[in-house]
Amino acid sequence: MLEGSPTKTVLPPPYSPNLNANFERYIRSVKSGCISRIIFFGERSLRRAPTQFEAHYHDERNHQGLGNNLIEAGEEVGHIEGNITCRNRLGGMLRYYYRQAA
């Protein structure tokens, strides 16, 4: 799958279960929050779902490890006035509520 790309495969040393703990947690989030809840109808939908989930994960989802803050907060974060709007991803499975600037 990685053939022809500039990405190099690095194998972890044997008997090191916690070496990739953060990455394994992210993969578990993708599986439980996205891949296991969707029926895919081709390669295009299979590629689109993790991309949409990643955008939601990094830009719209609060993270407990960061004090319930966003990783990459957009400019709509922190407004106290304006209409509340909902952004749907993956057919409404992932939702993000925010205030539009007044």
GROMACS .gro file of N, CA, C and O in nm:
model
  408
    1MET      N    1   0.082  -0.119   0.000
    1MET     CA    2   0.000   0.000   0.000
    1MET      C    3   0.087   0.126   0.000
    1MET      O    4   0.049   0.226  -0.055
    2LEU      N    5   0.201   0.121   0.063
    2LEU     CA    6   0.289   0.238   0.069
    2LEU      C    7   0.392   0.240  -0.042
    2LEU      O    8   0.475   0.330  -0.047
    3GLU      N    9   0.387   0.142  -0.130
    3GLU     CA   10   0.483   0.137  -0.239
    3GLU      C   11   0.466   0.257  -0.330
    3GLU      O   12   0.355   0.296  -0.364
    4GLY      N   13   0.577   0.317  -0.368
    4GLY     CA   14   0.573   0.433  -0.456
    4GLY      C   15   0.552   0.565  -0.384
    4GLY      O   16   0.547   0.669  -0.447
    5SER      N   17   0.536   0.563  -0.252
    5SER     CA   18   0.521   0.687  -0.177
    5SER      C   19   0.650   0.715  -0.100
    5SER      O   20   0.729   0.624  -0.075
    6PRO      N   21   0.672   0.839  -0.060
    6PRO     CA   22   0.794   0.871   0.013
    6PRO      C   23   0.792   0.826   0.159
    6PRO      O   24   0.889   0.845   0.231
    7THR      N   25   0.686   0.762   0.202
    7THR     CA   26   0.673   0.717   0.340
    7THR      C   27   0.757   0.593   0.363
    7THR      O   28   0.753   0.498   0.286
    8LYS      N   29   0.834   0.594   0.472
    8LYS     CA   30   0.915   0.478   0.508
    8LYS      C   31   0.846   0.401   0.621
    8LYS      O   32   0.790   0.460   0.712
    9THR      N   33   0.849   0.271   0.613
    9THR     CA   34   0.793   0.185   0.716
    9THR      C   35   0.897   0.162   0.823
    9THR      O   36   1.009   0.122   0.794
   10VAL      N   37   0.860   0.188   0.949
   10VAL     CA   38   0.950   0.166   1.061
   10VAL      C   39   0.881   0.066   1.154
   10VAL      O   40   0.772   0.092   1.204
   11LEU      N   41   0.942  -0.049   1.174
   11LEU     CA   42   0.885  -0.151   1.261
   11LEU      C   43   0.929  -0.126   1.404
   11LEU      O   44   1.047  -0.097   1.429
   12PRO      N   45   0.838  -0.135   1.501
   12PRO     CA   46   0.876  -0.117   1.641
   12PRO      C   47   0.955  -0.239   1.689
   12PRO      O   48   0.941  -0.349   1.635
   13PRO      N   49   1.038  -0.220   1.791
   13PRO     CA   50   1.111  -0.335   1.844
   13PRO      C   51   1.016  -0.435   1.910
   13PRO      O   52   0.906  -0.399   1.953
   14PRO      N   53   1.057  -0.560   1.918
   14PRO     CA   54   0.970  -0.660   1.982
   14PRO      C   55   0.945  -0.628   2.129
   14PRO      O   56   1.027  -0.566   2.194
   15TYR      N   57   0.831  -0.671   2.178
   15TYR     CA   58   0.792  -0.656   2.318
   15TYR      C   59   0.787  -0.509   2.361
   15TYR      O   60   0.833  -0.473   2.468
   16SER      N   61   0.731  -0.424   2.277
   16SER     CA   62   0.716  -0.282   2.312
   16SER      C   63   0.572  -0.239   2.286
   16SER      O   64   0.544  -0.163   2.194
   17PRO      N   65   0.477  -0.285   2.369
   17PRO     CA   66   0.336  -0.259   2.341
   17PRO      C   67   0.296  -0.112   2.355
   17PRO      O   68   0.203  -0.067   2.293
   18ASN      N   69   0.367  -0.035   2.437
   18ASN     CA   70   0.327   0.104   2.459
   18ASN      C   71   0.404   0.203   2.372
   18ASN      O   72   0.392   0.324   2.391
   19LEU      N   73   0.483   0.154   2.280
   19LEU     CA   74   0.562   0.243   2.195
   19LEU      C   75   0.473   0.328   2.105
   19LEU      O   76   0.500   0.445   2.083
   20ASN      N   77   0.366   0.272   2.057
   20ASN     CA   78   0.276   0.342   1.966
   20ASN      C   79   0.141   0.370   2.032
   20ASN      O   80   0.038   0.367   1.965
   21ALA      N   81   0.138   0.400   2.160
   21ALA     CA   82   0.011   0.414   2.233
   21ALA      C   83  -0.076   0.525   2.177
   21ALA      O   84  -0.197   0.506   2.161
   22ASN      N   85  -0.020   0.641   2.147
   22ASN     CA   86  -0.101   0.751   2.095
   22ASN      C   87  -0.157   0.718   1.958
   22ASN      O   88  -0.274   0.745   1.929
   23PHE      N   89  -0.075   0.660   1.872
   23PHE     CA   90  -0.122   0.624   1.738
   23PHE      C   91  -0.228   0.515   1.745
   23PHE      O   92  -0.328   0.519   1.674
   24GLU      N   93  -0.207   0.416   1.832
   24GLU     CA   94  -0.304   0.308   1.846
   24GLU      C   95  -0.437   0.361   1.896
   24GLU      O   96  -0.544   0.316   1.855
   25ARG      N   97  -0.435   0.461   1.984
   25ARG     CA   98  -0.558   0.520   2.034
   25ARG      C   99  -0.631   0.594   1.922
   25ARG      O  100  -0.754   0.590   1.911
   26TYR      N  101  -0.556   0.663   1.838
   26TYR     CA  102  -0.617   0.734   1.725
   26TYR      C  103  -0.681   0.634   1.628
   26TYR      O  104  -0.794   0.655   1.584
   27ILE      N  105  -0.611   0.526   1.597
   27ILE     CA  106  -0.666   0.424   1.508
   27ILE      C  107  -0.792   0.363   1.569
   27ILE      O  108  -0.891   0.339   1.499
   28ARG      N  109  -0.791   0.340   1.699
   28ARG     CA  110  -0.910   0.286   1.766
   28ARG      C  111  -1.027   0.384   1.755
   28ARG      O  112  -1.141   0.344   1.734
   29SER      N  113  -0.999   0.515   1.766
   29SER     CA  114  -1.104   0.616   1.750
   29SER      C  115  -1.160   0.615   1.609
   29SER      O  116  -1.281   0.628   1.591
   30VAL      N  117  -1.074   0.602   1.510
   30VAL     CA  118  -1.120   0.598   1.370
   30VAL      C  119  -1.207   0.475   1.348
   30VAL      O  120  -1.314   0.483   1.286
   31LYS      N  121  -1.165   0.361   1.400
   31LYS     CA  122  -1.243   0.238   1.381
   31LYS      C  123  -1.378   0.246   1.450
   31LYS      O  124  -1.482   0.216   1.390
   32SER      N  125  -1.381   0.288   1.577
   32SER     CA  126  -1.506   0.286   1.652
   32SER      C  127  -1.598   0.402   1.614
   32SER      O  128  -1.719   0.388   1.617
   33GLY      N  129  -1.542   0.517   1.577
   33GLY     CA  130  -1.624   0.632   1.547
   33GLY      C  131  -1.662   0.646   1.402
   33GLY      O  132  -1.747   0.727   1.368
   34CYS      N  133  -1.601   0.568   1.315
   34CYS     CA  134  -1.624   0.590   1.173
   34CYS      C  135  -1.637   0.459   1.095
   34CYS      O  136  -1.744   0.428   1.043
   35ILE      N  137  -1.530   0.384   1.087
   35ILE     CA  138  -1.525   0.270   0.995
   35ILE      C  139  -1.623   0.159   1.032
   35ILE      O  140  -1.686   0.101   0.945
   36SER      N  141  -1.641   0.132   1.162
   36SER     CA  142  -1.731   0.022   1.200
   36SER      C  143  -1.878   0.062   1.194
   36SER      O  144  -1.965  -0.023   1.209
   37ARG      N  145  -1.908   0.190   1.168
   37ARG     CA  146  -2.047   0.237   1.167
   37ARG      C  147  -2.100   0.269   1.028
   37ARG      O  148  -2.212   0.318   1.015
   38ILE      N  149  -2.019   0.245   0.924
   38ILE     CA  150  -2.057   0.283   0.789
   38ILE      C  151  -2.052   0.161   0.697
   38ILE      O  152  -1.964   0.077   0.710
   39ILE      N  153  -2.145   0.153   0.603
   39ILE     CA  154  -2.140   0.053   0.497
   39ILE      C  155  -2.082   0.124   0.375
   39ILE      O  156  -2.137   0.224   0.328
   40PHE      N  157  -1.971   0.074   0.326
   40PHE     CA  158  -1.902   0.138   0.215
   40PHE      C  159  -1.948   0.078   0.082
   40PHE      O  160  -1.968  -0.041   0.071
   41PHE      N  161  -1.963   0.166  -0.017
   41PHE     CA  162  -2.008   0.125  -0.150
   41PHE      C  163  -1.901   0.154  -0.254
   41PHE      O  164  -1.930   0.208  -0.359
   42GLY      N  165  -1.779   0.124  -0.223
   42GLY     CA  166  -1.671   0.145  -0.319
   42GLY      C  167  -1.551   0.212  -0.256
   42GLY      O  168  -1.552   0.254  -0.140
   43GLU      N  169  -1.447   0.220  -0.334
   43GLU     CA  170  -1.321   0.275  -0.285
   43GLU      C  171  -1.333   0.424  -0.253
   43GLU      O  172  -1.273   0.472  -0.156
   44ARG      N  173  -1.411   0.496  -0.330
   44ARG     CA  174  -1.425   0.641  -0.306
   44ARG      C  175  -1.484   0.669  -0.168
   44ARG      O  176  -1.435   0.755  -0.095
   45SER      N  177  -1.589   0.598  -0.131
   45SER     CA  178  -1.649   0.620   0.000
   45SER      C  179  -1.557   0.571   0.112
   45SER      O  180  -1.552   0.629   0.219
   46LEU      N  181  -1.480   0.465   0.084
   46LEU     CA  182  -1.385   0.415   0.183
   46LEU      C  183  -1.273   0.515   0.208
   46LEU      O  184  -1.226   0.531   0.319
   47ARG      N  185  -1.231   0.587   0.107
   47ARG     CA  186  -1.126   0.689   0.123
   47ARG      C  187  -1.180   0.818   0.183
   47ARG      O  188  -1.111   0.888   0.256
   48ARG      N  189  -1.304   0.851   0.153
   48ARG     CA  190  -1.363   0.976   0.200
   48ARG      C  191  -1.392   0.973   0.350
   48ARG      O  192  -1.372   1.073   0.419
   49ALA      N  193  -1.438   0.860   0.401
   49ALA     CA  194  -1.480   0.853   0.541
   49ALA      C  195  -1.366   0.884   0.639
   49ALA      O  196  -1.383   0.968   0.727
   50PRO      N  197  -1.249   0.820   0.630
   50PRO     CA  198  -1.143   0.855   0.724
   50PRO      C  199  -1.093   0.998   0.708
   50PRO      O  200  -1.053   1.062   0.806
   51THR      N  201  -1.097   1.052   0.587
   51THR     CA  202  -1.056   1.191   0.566
   51THR      C  203  -1.151   1.286   0.638
   51THR      O  204  -1.107   1.380   0.705
   52GLN      N  205  -1.282   1.261   0.626
   52GLN     CA  206  -1.379   1.344   0.696
   52GLN      C  207  -1.368   1.327   0.847
   52GLN      O  208  -1.381   1.424   0.922
   53PHE      N  209  -1.344   1.204   0.893
   53PHE     CA  210  -1.329   1.181   1.036
   53PHE      C  211  -1.206   1.253   1.090
   53PHE      O  212  -1.210   1.312   1.198
   54GLU      N  213  -1.097   1.253   1.015
   54GLU     CA  214  -0.975   1.321   1.058
   54GLU      C  215  -0.997   1.472   1.069
   54GLU      O  216  -0.952   1.535   1.165
   55ALA      N  217  -1.069   1.529   0.975
   55ALA     CA  218  -1.101   1.672   0.982
   55ALA      C  219  -1.184   1.702   1.106
   55ALA      O  220  -1.160   1.800   1.176
   56HIS      N  221  -1.281   1.617   1.136
   56HIS     CA  222  -1.363   1.634   1.256
   56HIS      C  223  -1.278   1.616   1.382
   56HIS      O  224  -1.289   1.693   1.477
   57TYR      N  225  -1.192   1.516   1.383
   57TYR     CA  226  -1.109   1.483   1.499
   57TYR      C  227  -1.015   1.598   1.534
   57TYR      O  228  -0.998   1.632   1.650
   58HIS      N  229  -0.953   1.660   1.433
   58HIS     CA  230  -0.855   1.764   1.459
   58HIS      C  231  -0.915   1.904   1.474
   58HIS      O  232  -0.861   1.986   1.547
   59ASP      N  233  -1.025   1.932   1.407
   59ASP     CA  234  -1.077   2.068   1.404
   59ASP      C  235  -1.203   2.090   1.487
   59ASP      O  236  -1.230   2.204   1.526
   60GLU      N  237  -1.281   1.986   1.515
   60GLU     CA  238  -1.414   2.007   1.572
   60GLU      C  239  -1.443   1.929   1.700
   60GLU      O  240  -1.548   1.948   1.758
   61ARG      N  241  -1.355   1.846   1.743
   61ARG     CA  242  -1.383   1.757   1.856
   61ARG      C  243  -1.300   1.799   1.977
   61ARG      O  244  -1.181   1.824   1.966
   62ASN      N  245  -1.364   1.809   2.093
   62ASN     CA  246  -1.291   1.838   2.217
   62ASN      C  247  -1.210   1.717   2.259
   62ASN      O  248  -1.254   1.604   2.246
   63HIS      N  249  -1.091   1.742   2.314
   63HIS     CA  250  -1.002   1.635   2.356
   63HIS      C  251  -0.976   1.644   2.506
   63HIS      O  252  -0.932   1.748   2.555
   64GLN      N  253  -1.004   1.536   2.579
   64GLN     CA  254  -0.986   1.536   2.724
   64GLN      C  255  -0.841   1.556   2.763
   64GLN      O  256  -0.811   1.619   2.862
   65GLY      N  257  -0.748   1.503   2.684
   65GLY     CA  258  -0.606   1.517   2.716
   65GLY      C  259  -0.556   1.659   2.702
   65GLY      O  260  -0.449   1.693   2.751
   66LEU      N  261  -0.633   1.745   2.636
   66LEU     CA  262  -0.596   1.885   2.618
   66LEU      C  263  -0.686   1.978   2.699
   66LEU      O  264  -0.703   2.094   2.665
   67GLY      N  265  -0.744   1.926   2.805
   67GLY     CA  266  -0.833   2.008   2.888
   67GLY      C  267  -0.964   2.041   2.818
   67GLY      O  268  -1.018   2.149   2.836
   68ASN      N  269  -1.017   1.948   2.741
   68ASN     CA  270  -1.140   1.964   2.663
   68ASN      C  271  -1.132   2.081   2.565
   68ASN      O  272  -1.230   2.149   2.538
   69ASN      N  273  -1.014   2.103   2.509
   69ASN     CA  274  -0.994   2.205   2.405
   69ASN      C  275  -0.980   2.137   2.270
   69ASN      O  276  -0.959   2.017   2.261
   70LEU      N  277  -0.989   2.217   2.165
   70LEU     CA  278  -0.971   2.167   2.029
   70LEU      C  279  -0.823   2.167   1.994
   70LEU      O  280  -0.746   2.249   2.042
   71ILE      N  281  -0.783   2.073   1.908
   71ILE     CA  282  -0.644   2.068   1.863
   71ILE      C  283  -0.613   2.190   1.778
   71ILE      O  284  -0.516   2.261   1.802
   72GLU      N  285  -0.694   2.215   1.677
   72GLU     CA  286  -0.675   2.328   1.586
   72GLU      C  287  -0.804   2.408   1.584
   72GLU      O  288  -0.889   2.388   1.498
   73ALA      N  289  -0.820   2.498   1.679
   73ALA     CA  290  -0.943   2.575   1.691
   73ALA      C  291  -0.957   2.674   1.576
   73ALA      O  292  -0.862   2.744   1.542
   74GLY      N  293  -1.075   2.677   1.518
   74GLY     CA  294  -1.103   2.771   1.409
   74GLY      C  295  -1.143   2.907   1.464
   74GLY      O  296  -1.155   2.927   1.586
   75GLU      N  297  -1.165   3.000   1.375
   75GLU     CA  298  -1.198   3.136   1.419
   75GLU      C  299  -1.339   3.147   1.474
   75GLU      O  300  -1.373   3.245   1.538
   76GLU      N  301  -1.425   3.046   1.452
   76GLU     CA  302  -1.561   3.050   1.505
   76GLU      C  303  -1.566   3.015   1.654
   76GLU      O  304  -1.666   3.037   1.720
   77VAL      N  305  -1.458   2.966   1.710
   77VAL     CA  306  -1.454   2.925   1.850
   77VAL      C  307  -1.445   3.048   1.939
   77VAL      O  308  -1.364   3.138   1.915
   78GLY      N  309  -1.528   3.052   2.041
   78GLY     CA  310  -1.522   3.159   2.140
   78GLY      C  311  -1.621   3.271   2.121
   78GLY      O  312  -1.626   3.362   2.203
   79HIS      N  313  -1.702   3.268   2.017
   79HIS     CA  314  -1.803   3.372   1.998
   79HIS      C  315  -1.914   3.353   2.101
   79HIS      O  316  -1.957   3.241   2.128
   80ILE      N  317  -1.960   3.463   2.160
   80ILE     CA  318  -2.067   3.453   2.260
   80ILE      C  319  -2.200   3.504   2.204
   80ILE      O  320  -2.303   3.489   2.268
   81GLU      N  321  -2.196   3.562   2.084
   81GLU     CA  322  -2.319   3.609   2.020
   81GLU      C  323  -2.327   3.553   1.879
   81GLU      O  324  -2.226   3.529   1.815
   82GLY      N  325  -2.449   3.532   1.835
   82GLY     CA  326  -2.470   3.481   1.700
   82GLY      C  327  -2.558   3.357   1.702
   82GLY      O  328  -2.586   3.299   1.807
   83ASN      N  329  -2.602   3.317   1.586
   83ASN     CA  330  -2.687   3.198   1.573
   83ASN      C  331  -2.603   3.072   1.584
   83ASN      O  332  -2.492   3.065   1.532
   84ILE      N  333  -2.660   2.971   1.650
   84ILE     CA  334  -2.592   2.842   1.661
   84ILE      C  335  -2.618   2.764   1.533
   84ILE      O  336  -2.732   2.751   1.487
   85THR      N  337  -2.510   2.713   1.475
   85THR     CA  338  -2.516   2.639   1.350
   85THR      C  339  -2.456   2.501   1.370
   85THR      O  340  -2.366   2.484   1.452
   86CYS      N  341  -2.505   2.405   1.294
   86CYS     CA  342  -2.454   2.268   1.303
   86CYS      C  343  -2.386   2.232   1.172
   86CYS      O  344  -2.442   2.253   1.064
   87ARG      N  345  -2.266   2.178   1.182
   87ARG     CA  346  -2.193   2.128   1.064
   87ARG      C  347  -2.198   1.975   1.071
   87ARG      O  348  -2.155   1.916   1.170
   88ASN      N  349  -2.252   1.913   0.968
   88ASN     CA  350  -2.261   1.766   0.962
   88ASN      C  351  -2.151   1.710   0.875
   88ASN      O  352  -2.116   1.767   0.772
   89ARG      N  353  -2.100   1.596   0.915
   89ARG     CA  354  -2.005   1.521   0.834
   89ARG      C  355  -2.053   1.377   0.830
   89ARG      O  356  -2.114   1.327   0.923
   90LEU      N  357  -2.023   1.309   0.722
   90LEU     CA  358  -2.058   1.168   0.702
   90LEU      C  359  -2.207   1.145   0.722
   90LEU      O  360  -2.249   1.056   0.795
   91GLY      N  361  -2.287   1.226   0.656
   91GLY     CA  362  -2.431   1.208   0.659
   91GLY      C  363  -2.495   1.236   0.794
   91GLY      O  364  -2.599   1.180   0.825
   92GLY      N  365  -2.435   1.319   0.875
   92GLY     CA  366  -2.491   1.353   1.005
   92GLY      C  367  -2.439   1.267   1.118
   92GLY      O  368  -2.480   1.285   1.233
   93MET      N  369  -2.352   1.172   1.089
   93MET     CA  370  -2.298   1.087   1.195
   93MET      C  371  -2.206   1.168   1.288
   93MET      O  372  -2.202   1.145   1.408
   94LEU      N  373  -2.131   1.262   1.232
   94LEU     CA  374  -2.045   1.350   1.310
   94LEU      C  375  -2.102   1.491   1.303
   94LEU      O  376  -2.128   1.542   1.195
   95ARG      N  377  -2.122   1.552   1.418
   95ARG     CA  378  -2.183   1.685   1.422
   95ARG      C  379  -2.096   1.779   1.504
   95ARG      O  380  -2.038   1.740   1.604
   96TYR      N  381  -2.095   1.904   1.460
   96TYR     CA  382  -2.019   2.008   1.528
   96TYR      C  383  -2.106   2.132   1.535
   96TYR      O  384  -2.151   2.185   1.434
   97TYR      N  385  -2.134   2.178   1.657
   97TYR     CA  386  -2.217   2.296   1.677
   97TYR      C  387  -2.127   2.415   1.711
   97TYR      O  388  -2.035   2.403   1.791
   98TYR      N  389  -2.154   2.528   1.648
   98TYR     CA  390  -2.076   2.648   1.672
   98TYR      C  391  -2.163   2.771   1.648
   98TYR      O  392  -2.270   2.762   1.591
   99ARG      N  393  -2.115   2.885   1.695
   99ARG     CA  394  -2.187   3.011   1.674
   99ARG      C  395  -2.127   3.083   1.555
   99ARG      O  396  -2.007   3.095   1.544
  100GLN      N  397  -2.215   3.131   1.470
  100GLN     CA  398  -2.170   3.213   1.358
  100GLN      C  399  -2.140   3.353   1.413
  100GLN      O  400  -2.205   3.402   1.505
  101ALA      N  401  -2.039   3.417   1.355
  101ALA     CA  402  -2.004   3.551   1.400
  101ALA      C  403  -2.121   3.646   1.374
  101ALA      O  404  -2.184   3.640   1.269
  102ALA      N  405  -2.148   3.731   1.470
  102ALA     CA  406  -2.260   3.825   1.458
  102ALA      C  407  -2.233   3.935   1.360
  102ALA      O  408  -2.128   3.968   1.325
   0.00000   0.00000   0.00000
